[in-house]
Amino acid sequence: MLNTTLPNPSVTVRSEHGQTTLGSLHVHIRKTFPAFTLETDFTFSPGITILFGASGTGKTTLLDCIAGLTTPDSGRISIGDRVVFDSEGNINIPARERHAGYVFQDLALFPHLTVESNVAYGISGIHKEERAQRVATILQSLEIAALGSRRPAQLSGGERQRVALARSLVTEPCILLLDEPLAALDLPVRMKIAEDLRRSVQNLPIPVLYVTHSRDEVFMLGEKLLVLEKGKVIAHGTPHEVLSAPRGETVAQLAGFENIFDAQVASIHEDRGTMTCRVGSPRFESAQVELETPLVRAEESSRMRVGISAGDILLATSAPVGLSARNILPGRVLRLHRGNRFG
């Protein structure tokens, strides 16, 4: 089990541009691009927050704005009690002074440097003895002390990921930004490293923002979840709250709801917290089926979309008994498909 520590939340970090008391991260910014406009107003408290969404929705751009690598058109960013960007106040603290740890998707390790030198690179300005001690401590805590003299090409994918994390943590950042750091790993390795990563950062007294496309990583790592679409936050909450009962079609698709149908509200049962929806073409009553669904804000006869996860469908060769399932429908198997081929 990894054991990574950072200063407690009352610690103050000083720099030439002022001091920062560790705490929450507040981001209220706007940045316009040809394809979308990134616009967010959110406070990230200490702990892991997952940024989830399709490619090109603004997740990495949001990290870049926080880190100081991209300048928003307008807004304000504060880390703890320290403002690092304010368009009205003409404040834009350089990236090197924001005390943000950033693990990039490609990890960005220097191929010609050893593990120890890669990790020490971000703290080259401190005394040699203190630098060596901090590097040794972080390598030990991430269980890669034995790799100190190796170069990145001599490491496995999981080992390189830990080195990149160590390089960010050794600077004792006020926030930690991780942009799909496990994307290049095979699934078994990714799940193992994700669990190690969760253990190493979950108790840090700083906000940790983690970008991913993987639902497995969302549930394994996330305490909080933000879903982005075209630069806007369209859902937030715990992973279970957001993905188990999605409130929109985009979130349903990201959550893995493979079956999404047009439907009409037939009746509402507020006492049971459900409603009955007719699924199928309204022109052919014989082709419609009725499903009991969770109650959402809707009126009778209104149109909506109903999503059903493949994992929620059970097949039986005879009428099931003793189940709590609300929807039991007769059907016929038309085709069988291998793997993920449909159609």
PDB file of N, CA and C in Angstrom, residues 64-123:
ATOM      1  N   ASP A  64      -5.340  23.029 -18.155  1.00  0.00           N
ATOM      2  CA  ASP A  64      -4.317  23.967 -18.632  1.00  0.00           C
ATOM      3  C   ASP A  64      -4.571  25.384 -18.121  1.00  0.00           C
ATOM      4  N   CYS A  65      -5.841  25.778 -18.056  1.00  0.00           N
ATOM      5  CA  CYS A  65      -6.167  27.110 -17.530  1.00  0.00           C
ATOM      6  C   CYS A  65      -5.819  27.204 -16.050  1.00  0.00           C
ATOM      7  N   ILE A  66      -6.114  26.155 -15.305  1.00  0.00           N
ATOM      8  CA  ILE A  66      -5.803  26.150 -13.873  1.00  0.00           C
ATOM      9  C   ILE A  66      -4.295  26.201 -13.655  1.00  0.00           C
ATOM     10  N   ALA A  67      -3.562  25.439 -14.473  1.00  0.00           N
ATOM     11  CA  ALA A  67      -2.105  25.361 -14.313  1.00  0.00           C
ATOM     12  C   ALA A  67      -1.385  26.609 -14.801  1.00  0.00           C
ATOM     13  N   GLY A  68      -2.054  27.433 -15.600  1.00  0.00           N
ATOM     14  CA  GLY A  68      -1.407  28.620 -16.147  1.00  0.00           C
ATOM     15  C   GLY A  68      -0.790  28.406 -17.504  1.00  0.00           C
ATOM     16  N   LEU A  69      -1.087  27.281 -18.150  1.00  0.00           N
ATOM     17  CA  LEU A  69      -0.557  26.998 -19.484  1.00  0.00           C
ATOM     18  C   LEU A  69      -1.425  27.603 -20.577  1.00  0.00           C
ATOM     19  N   THR A  70      -2.684  27.876 -20.267  1.00  0.00           N
ATOM     20  CA  THR A  70      -3.616  28.535 -21.179  1.00  0.00           C
ATOM     21  C   THR A  70      -4.276  29.681 -20.419  1.00  0.00           C
ATOM     22  N   THR A  71      -4.418  30.819 -21.068  1.00  0.00           N
ATOM     23  CA  THR A  71      -5.016  31.984 -20.414  1.00  0.00           C
ATOM     24  C   THR A  71      -6.492  32.097 -20.780  1.00  0.00           C
ATOM     25  N   PRO A  72      -7.394  32.092 -19.811  1.00  0.00           N
ATOM     26  CA  PRO A  72      -8.819  32.273 -20.110  1.00  0.00           C
ATOM     27  C   PRO A  72      -9.084  33.659 -20.699  1.00  0.00           C
ATOM     28  N   ASP A  73     -10.205  33.795 -21.401  1.00  0.00           N
ATOM     29  CA  ASP A  73     -10.600  35.111 -21.902  1.00  0.00           C
ATOM     30  C   ASP A  73     -11.042  36.014 -20.756  1.00  0.00           C
ATOM     31  N   SER A  74     -11.692  35.415 -19.773  1.00  0.00           N
ATOM     32  CA  SER A  74     -12.168  36.201 -18.636  1.00  0.00           C
ATOM     33  C   SER A  74     -12.392  35.273 -17.457  1.00  0.00           C
ATOM     34  N   GLY A  75     -12.519  35.881 -16.274  1.00  0.00           N
ATOM     35  CA  GLY A  75     -12.845  35.097 -15.093  1.00  0.00           C
ATOM     36  C   GLY A  75     -11.829  35.226 -13.982  1.00  0.00           C
ATOM     37  N   ARG A  76     -11.865  34.223 -13.096  1.00  0.00           N
ATOM     38  CA  ARG A  76     -11.045  34.275 -11.883  1.00  0.00           C
ATOM     39  C   ARG A  76     -10.745  32.851 -11.429  1.00  0.00           C
ATOM     40  N   ILE A  77      -9.508  32.607 -11.016  1.00  0.00           N
ATOM     41  CA  ILE A  77      -9.086  31.315 -10.473  1.00  0.00           C
ATOM     42  C   ILE A  77      -8.365  31.582  -9.160  1.00  0.00           C
ATOM     43  N   SER A  78      -8.785  30.897  -8.104  1.00  0.00           N
ATOM     44  CA  SER A  78      -8.097  31.031  -6.823  1.00  0.00           C
ATOM     45  C   SER A  78      -7.759  29.651  -6.288  1.00  0.00           C
ATOM     46  N   ILE A  79      -6.553  29.527  -5.759  1.00  0.00           N
ATOM     47  CA  ILE A  79      -6.076  28.289  -5.152  1.00  0.00           C
ATOM     48  C   ILE A  79      -5.920  28.568  -3.666  1.00  0.00           C
ATOM     49  N   GLY A  80      -6.759  27.952  -2.852  1.00  0.00           N
ATOM     50  CA  GLY A  80      -6.799  28.327  -1.455  1.00  0.00           C
ATOM     51  C   GLY A  80      -7.254  29.770  -1.343  1.00  0.00           C
ATOM     52  N   ASP A  81      -6.496  30.591  -0.609  1.00  0.00           N
ATOM     53  CA  ASP A  81      -6.863  31.997  -0.456  1.00  0.00           C
ATOM     54  C   ASP A  81      -6.089  32.904  -1.417  1.00  0.00           C
ATOM     55  N   ARG A  82      -5.436  32.317  -2.407  1.00  0.00           N
ATOM     56  CA  ARG A  82      -4.571  33.079  -3.311  1.00  0.00           C
ATOM     57  C   ARG A  82      -5.149  33.121  -4.718  1.00  0.00           C
ATOM     58  N   VAL A  83      -5.345  34.311  -5.240  1.00  0.00           N
ATOM     59  CA  VAL A  83      -5.845  34.490  -6.603  1.00  0.00           C
ATOM     60  C   VAL A  83      -4.676  34.352  -7.569  1.00  0.00           C
ATOM     61  N   VAL A  84      -4.796  33.419  -8.510  1.00  0.00           N
ATOM     62  CA  VAL A  84      -3.726  33.220  -9.493  1.00  0.00           C
ATOM     63  C   VAL A  84      -4.113  33.753 -10.869  1.00  0.00           C
ATOM     64  N   PHE A  85      -5.418  34.005 -11.067  1.00  0.00           N
ATOM     65  CA  PHE A  85      -5.866  34.624 -12.319  1.00  0.00           C
ATOM     66  C   PHE A  85      -7.105  35.445 -12.026  1.00  0.00           C
ATOM     67  N   ASP A  86      -7.115  36.666 -12.536  1.00  0.00           N
ATOM     68  CA  ASP A  86      -8.283  37.546 -12.416  1.00  0.00           C
ATOM     69  C   ASP A  86      -8.229  38.523 -13.580  1.00  0.00           C
ATOM     70  N   SER A  87      -9.122  38.341 -14.535  1.00  0.00           N
ATOM     71  CA  SER A  87      -9.084  39.180 -15.733  1.00  0.00           C
ATOM     72  C   SER A  87      -9.382  40.639 -15.397  1.00  0.00           C
ATOM     73  N   GLU A  88     -10.272  40.888 -14.455  1.00  0.00           N
ATOM     74  CA  GLU A  88     -10.596  42.269 -14.094  1.00  0.00           C
ATOM     75  C   GLU A  88      -9.462  42.923 -13.314  1.00  0.00           C
ATOM     76  N   GLY A  89      -8.788  42.149 -12.470  1.00  0.00           N
ATOM     77  CA  GLY A  89      -7.689  42.695 -11.684  1.00  0.00           C
ATOM     78  C   GLY A  89      -6.348  42.608 -12.378  1.00  0.00           C
ATOM     79  N   ASN A  90      -6.344  42.135 -13.627  1.00  0.00           N
ATOM     80  CA  ASN A  90      -5.107  42.000 -14.414  1.00  0.00           C
ATOM     81  C   ASN A  90      -4.072  41.140 -13.685  1.00  0.00           C
ATOM     82  N   ILE A  91      -4.545  40.037 -13.098  1.00  0.00           N
ATOM     83  CA  ILE A  91      -3.672  39.098 -12.398  1.00  0.00           C
ATOM     84  C   ILE A  91      -3.549  37.832 -13.233  1.00  0.00           C
ATOM     85  N   ASN A  92      -2.328  37.414 -13.491  1.00  0.00           N
ATOM     86  CA  ASN A  92      -2.093  36.161 -14.210  1.00  0.00           C
ATOM     87  C   ASN A  92      -0.738  35.611 -13.759  1.00  0.00           C
ATOM     88  N   ILE A  93      -0.750  34.880 -12.643  1.00  0.00           N
ATOM     89  CA  ILE A  93       0.478  34.344 -12.066  1.00  0.00           C
ATOM     90  C   ILE A  93       1.069  33.299 -13.011  1.00  0.00           C
ATOM     91  N   PRO A  94       2.372  33.335 -13.286  1.00  0.00           N
ATOM     92  CA  PRO A  94       2.991  32.349 -14.185  1.00  0.00           C
ATOM     93  C   PRO A  94       2.786  30.924 -13.678  1.00  0.00           C
ATOM     94  N   ALA A  95       2.800  29.988 -14.605  1.00  0.00           N
ATOM     95  CA  ALA A  95       2.572  28.584 -14.259  1.00  0.00           C
ATOM     96  C   ALA A  95       3.549  28.101 -13.194  1.00  0.00           C
ATOM     97  N   ARG A  96       4.797  28.503 -13.288  1.00  0.00           N
ATOM     98  CA  ARG A  96       5.817  28.008 -12.355  1.00  0.00           C
ATOM     99  C   ARG A  96       5.576  28.478 -10.927  1.00  0.00           C
ATOM    100  N   GLU A  97       4.731  29.515 -10.746  1.00  0.00           N
ATOM    101  CA  GLU A  97       4.478  30.057  -9.413  1.00  0.00           C
ATOM    102  C   GLU A  97       3.113  29.657  -8.864  1.00  0.00           C
ATOM    103  N   ARG A  98       2.378  28.786  -9.564  1.00  0.00           N
ATOM    104  CA  ARG A  98       1.037  28.419  -9.103  1.00  0.00           C
ATOM    105  C   ARG A  98       1.036  27.214  -8.172  1.00  0.00           C
ATOM    106  N   HIS A  99       2.185  26.568  -8.015  1.00  0.00           N
ATOM    107  CA  HIS A  99       2.293  25.391  -7.142  1.00  0.00           C
ATOM    108  C   HIS A  99       1.271  24.324  -7.534  1.00  0.00           C
ATOM    109  N   ALA A 100       1.172  24.075  -8.839  1.00  0.00           N
ATOM    110  CA  ALA A 100       0.265  23.051  -9.360  1.00  0.00           C
ATOM    111  C   ALA A 100       1.079  21.867  -9.862  1.00  0.00           C
ATOM    112  N   GLY A 101       0.835  20.692  -9.320  1.00  0.00           N
ATOM    113  CA  GLY A 101       1.438  19.487  -9.863  1.00  0.00           C
ATOM    114  C   GLY A 101       0.634  19.013 -11.056  1.00  0.00           C
ATOM    115  N   TYR A 102       1.308  18.667 -12.158  1.00  0.00           N
ATOM    116  CA  TYR A 102       0.600  18.306 -13.395  1.00  0.00           C
ATOM    117  C   TYR A 102       1.238  17.041 -13.958  1.00  0.00           C
ATOM    118  N   VAL A 103       0.433  15.982 -14.078  1.00  0.00           N
ATOM    119  CA  VAL A 103       0.873  14.748 -14.733  1.00  0.00           C
ATOM    120  C   VAL A 103       0.190  14.696 -16.094  1.00  0.00           C
ATOM    121  N   PHE A 104       0.981  14.817 -17.160  1.00  0.00           N
ATOM    122  CA  PHE A 104       0.434  14.856 -18.513  1.00  0.00           C
ATOM    123  C   PHE A 104       0.133  13.446 -19.013  1.00  0.00           C
ATOM    124  N   GLN A 105      -0.703  13.381 -20.060  1.00  0.00           N
ATOM    125  CA  GLN A 105      -1.076  12.084 -20.618  1.00  0.00           C
ATOM    126  C   GLN A 105       0.145  11.316 -21.108  1.00  0.00           C
ATOM    127  N   ASP A 106       1.104  12.020 -21.718  1.00  0.00           N
ATOM    128  CA  ASP A 106       2.310  11.338 -22.206  1.00  0.00           C
ATOM    129  C   ASP A 106       3.408  11.274 -21.140  1.00  0.00           C
ATOM    130  N   LEU A 107       3.071  11.735 -19.916  1.00  0.00           N
ATOM    131  CA  LEU A 107       3.949  11.716 -18.737  1.00  0.00           C
ATOM    132  C   LEU A 107       5.104  12.708 -18.826  1.00  0.00           C
ATOM    133  N   ALA A 108       5.612  12.997 -20.038  1.00  0.00           N
ATOM    134  CA  ALA A 108       6.628  14.047 -20.244  1.00  0.00           C
ATOM    135  C   ALA A 108       7.876  13.841 -19.399  1.00  0.00           C
ATOM    136  N   LEU A 109       8.337  12.603 -19.288  1.00  0.00           N
ATOM    137  CA  LEU A 109       9.598  12.337 -18.592  1.00  0.00           C
ATOM    138  C   LEU A 109      10.770  12.636 -19.522  1.00  0.00           C
ATOM    139  N   PHE A 110      11.877  13.079 -18.956  1.00  0.00           N
ATOM    140  CA  PHE A 110      13.072  13.354 -19.751  1.00  0.00           C
ATOM    141  C   PHE A 110      13.813  12.041 -20.005  1.00  0.00           C
ATOM    142  N   PRO A 111      13.924  11.609 -21.264  1.00  0.00           N
ATOM    143  CA  PRO A 111      14.492  10.284 -21.545  1.00  0.00           C
ATOM    144  C   PRO A 111      15.966  10.152 -21.183  1.00  0.00           C
ATOM    145  N   HIS A 112      16.700  11.267 -21.144  1.00  0.00           N
ATOM    146  CA  HIS A 112      18.139  11.199 -20.890  1.00  0.00           C
ATOM    147  C   HIS A 112      18.474  11.281 -19.403  1.00  0.00           C
ATOM    148  N   LEU A 113      17.465  11.501 -18.557  1.00  0.00           N
ATOM    149  CA  LEU A 113      17.702  11.619 -17.121  1.00  0.00           C
ATOM    150  C   LEU A 113      17.274  10.349 -16.394  1.00  0.00           C
ATOM    151  N   THR A 114      17.920  10.082 -15.275  1.00  0.00           N
ATOM    152  CA  THR A 114      17.519   8.950 -14.440  1.00  0.00           C
ATOM    153  C   THR A 114      16.212   9.278 -13.731  1.00  0.00           C
ATOM    154  N   VAL A 115      15.643   8.263 -13.094  1.00  0.00           N
ATOM    155  CA  VAL A 115      14.421   8.470 -12.316  1.00  0.00           C
ATOM    156  C   VAL A 115      14.650   9.542 -11.254  1.00  0.00           C
ATOM    157  N   GLU A 116      15.744   9.431 -10.510  1.00  0.00           N
ATOM    158  CA  GLU A 116      16.030  10.416  -9.464  1.00  0.00           C
ATOM    159  C   GLU A 116      16.140  11.824 -10.034  1.00  0.00           C
ATOM    160  N   SER A 117      16.810  11.966 -11.175  1.00  0.00           N
ATOM    161  CA  SER A 117      16.989  13.288 -11.774  1.00  0.00           C
ATOM    162  C   SER A 117      15.677  13.829 -12.322  1.00  0.00           C
ATOM    163  N   ASN A 118      14.833  12.957 -12.884  1.00  0.00           N
ATOM    164  CA  ASN A 118      13.519  13.386 -13.348  1.00  0.00           C
ATOM    165  C   ASN A 118      12.695  13.942 -12.197  1.00  0.00           C
ATOM    166  N   VAL A 119      12.689  13.222 -11.084  1.00  0.00           N
ATOM    167  CA  VAL A 119      11.889  13.642  -9.937  1.00  0.00           C
ATOM    168  C   VAL A 119      12.445  14.927  -9.330  1.00  0.00           C
ATOM    169  N   ALA A 120      13.781  15.044  -9.291  1.00  0.00           N
ATOM    170  CA  ALA A 120      14.413  16.215  -8.679  1.00  0.00           C
ATOM    171  C   ALA A 120      14.309  17.464  -9.540  1.00  0.00           C
ATOM    172  N   TYR A 121      13.952  17.317 -10.807  1.00  0.00           N
ATOM    173  CA  TYR A 121      13.976  18.443 -11.736  1.00  0.00           C
ATOM    174  C   TYR A 121      13.104  19.605 -11.255  1.00  0.00           C
ATOM    175  N   GLY A 122      11.946  19.280 -10.698  1.00  0.00           N
ATOM    176  CA  GLY A 122      11.020  20.337 -10.297  1.00  0.00           C
ATOM    177  C   GLY A 122      11.410  21.073  -9.034  1.00  0.00           C
ATOM    178  N   ILE A 123      12.418  20.582  -8.311  1.00  0.00           N
ATOM    179  CA  ILE A 123      12.839  21.251  -7.075  1.00  0.00           C
ATOM    180  C   ILE A 123      14.329  21.586  -7.132  1.00  0.00           C
TER     181      ILE A 123
END
